[in-house]
mmCIF file of C-alpha atoms in Angstrom:
data_model
loop_
_atom_site.group_PDB
_atom_site.id
_atom_site.type_symbol
_atom_site.label_atom_id
_atom_site.label_comp_id
_atom_site.label_asym_id
_atom_site.label_seq_id
_atom_site.Cartn_x
_atom_site.Cartn_y
_atom_site.Cartn_z
ATOM 1 C CA MET I 49 -197.987 99.819 33.128
ATOM 2 C CA THR I 50 -198.591 96.515 34.918
ATOM 3 C CA HIS I 51 -199.362 93.281 33.109
ATOM 4 C CA ARG I 52 -201.530 90.577 34.599
ATOM 5 C CA VAL I 53 -199.624 87.310 35.044
ATOM 6 C CA ILE I 54 -201.515 84.137 34.098
ATOM 7 C CA LEU I 55 -200.125 80.661 34.700
ATOM 8 C CA ALA I 56 -200.962 77.742 32.433
ATOM 9 C CA PRO I 57 -202.516 74.816 34.359
ATOM 10 C CA ALA I 58 -199.341 72.727 33.912
ATOM 11 C CA VAL I 59 -197.287 75.545 35.483
ATOM 12 C CA VAL I 60 -199.633 75.728 38.465
ATOM 13 C CA ARG I 61 -199.213 71.975 39.005
ATOM 14 C CA SER I 62 -195.432 71.901 38.589
ATOM 15 C CA VAL I 63 -194.675 74.998 40.685
ATOM 16 C CA GLY I 64 -197.226 73.951 43.306
ATOM 17 C CA LYS I 65 -195.187 70.807 44.002
ATOM 18 C CA LEU I 66 -192.051 72.808 44.828
ATOM 19 C CA ARG I 67 -191.017 73.909 48.306
ATOM 20 C CA GLY I 68 -188.413 76.064 49.989
ATOM 21 C CA PRO I 69 -186.026 78.440 48.210
ATOM 22 C CA THR I 70 -186.822 77.030 44.771
ATOM 23 C CA PHE I 71 -190.514 77.886 45.117
ATOM 24 C CA VAL I 72 -189.776 81.347 46.547
ATOM 25 C CA ALA I 73 -187.265 82.211 43.800
ATOM 26 C CA LEU I 74 -189.482 81.030 40.924
ATOM 27 C CA ARG I 75 -192.520 82.766 42.397
ATOM 28 C CA GLY I 76 -190.589 86.037 42.706
ATOM 29 C CA VAL I 77 -189.362 85.966 39.119
ATOM 30 C CA ILE I 78 -192.803 85.070 37.774
ATOM 31 C CA LEU I 79 -194.522 87.856 39.719
ATOM 32 C CA ALA I 80 -191.876 90.365 38.592
ATOM 33 C CA LEU I 81 -192.857 89.672 34.974
ATOM 34 C CA GLY I 82 -196.061 91.590 35.661
ATOM 35 C CA HIS I 83 -194.033 94.769 36.186
ATOM 36 C CA VAL I 84 -191.251 94.160 33.626
ATOM 37 C CA PRO I 85 -192.377 91.616 31.020
ATOM 38 C CA ARG I 86 -189.073 91.690 29.152
ATOM 39 C CA PRO I 87 -186.368 91.940 31.819
ATOM 40 C CA ALA I 88 -182.657 92.097 31.073
ATOM 41 C CA GLY I 89 -181.450 88.643 30.149
ATOM 42 C CA CYS I 90 -184.701 87.373 28.654
ATOM 43 C CA ARG I 91 -184.521 86.008 25.120
ATOM 44 C CA LYS I 92 -187.129 85.660 22.412
ATOM 45 C CA LEU I 93 -187.347 82.060 21.216
ATOM 46 C CA ARG I 94 -186.593 81.753 17.534
ATOM 47 C CA GLY I 95 -189.625 81.195 15.326
ATOM 48 C CA ARG I 96 -192.111 81.577 18.182
ATOM 49 C CA ASP I 97 -193.913 84.333 20.007
ATOM 50 C CA LEU I 98 -192.358 83.194 23.293
ATOM 51 C CA TYR I 99 -189.664 84.453 25.643
ATOM 52 C CA ARG I 100 -187.498 82.592 28.126
ATOM 53 C CA ILE I 101 -185.655 83.472 31.276
ATOM 54 C CA ARG I 102 -182.777 81.402 32.591
ATOM 55 C CA LEU I 103 -182.120 81.224 36.294
ATOM 56 C CA ARG I 104 -180.092 79.054 38.620
ATOM 57 C CA ILE I 105 -181.439 78.126 42.046
ATOM 58 C CA ASP I 106 -179.126 76.259 44.422
ATOM 59 C CA GLY I 107 -176.975 75.233 41.462
ATOM 60 C CA VAL I 108 -179.898 73.847 39.451
ATOM 61 C CA PRO I 109 -180.716 75.531 36.106
ATOM 62 C CA TRP I 110 -184.371 76.474 35.559
ATOM 63 C CA ARG I 111 -186.229 77.958 32.598
ATOM 64 C CA ILE I 112 -189.371 80.059 32.564
ATOM 65 C CA VAL I 113 -191.055 80.256 29.143
ATOM 66 C CA TYR I 114 -193.798 82.811 28.605
ATOM 67 C CA GLN I 115 -195.735 84.883 26.115
ATOM 68 C CA VAL I 116 -196.290 88.639 26.334
ATOM 69 C CA ARG I 117 -199.575 90.014 25.013
ATOM 70 C CA ASP I 118 -199.060 93.776 25.223
ATOM 71 C CA GLU I 119 -202.445 94.703 23.741
ATOM 72 C CA GLU I 120 -204.195 92.723 26.508
ATOM 73 C CA GLU I 121 -201.564 93.618 29.153
ATOM 74 C CA VAL I 122 -201.089 89.907 29.919
ATOM 75 C CA VAL I 123 -198.060 87.708 30.545
ATOM 76 C CA LEU I 124 -198.924 84.034 30.017
ATOM 77 C CA VAL I 125 -196.410 81.680 31.641
ATOM 78 C CA THR I 126 -196.537 78.460 29.627
ATOM 79 C CA HIS I 127 -193.667 76.382 31.056
ATOM 80 C CA VAL I 128 -191.492 76.295 34.148
ATOM 81 C CA ALA I 129 -188.986 73.466 34.099
ATOM 82 C CA ARG I 130 -185.587 72.325 35.194
ATOM 83 C CA ARG I 131 -183.236 72.692 32.277
ATOM 84 C CA ASP I 132 -182.478 69.496 30.386
ATOM 85 C CA GLU I 133 -182.402 68.394 26.777
ATOM 86 C CA ALA I 134 -186.179 67.961 26.637
ATOM 87 C CA THR I 135 -187.149 71.361 28.094
ATOM 88 C CA TYR I 136 -187.759 73.028 24.729
ATOM 89 C CA ARG I 137 -188.985 69.892 22.917
ATOM 90 C CA ARG I 138 -192.169 69.921 24.999
ATOM 91 C CA ILE I 139 -193.078 73.488 24.005
#
């Protein structure tokens, strides 16, 4: 079963500004969520209906935060950000 991947407008803007290996790596992980919405290593965020994936690209930690709607077969990516103290405060 394949899920449709939808990006929030803020994700489109932030990922659209990236170039090179960072863009390619993030794009690949996001597209893969359509085939496996809950891959190994993803974690459900406590108290929310959201999941997160951690990844490191060229030594820089990144987070992808998303929601899985199985009944609609949709993965909604809500945030893609470099990891810092404020990453989860903005969610």
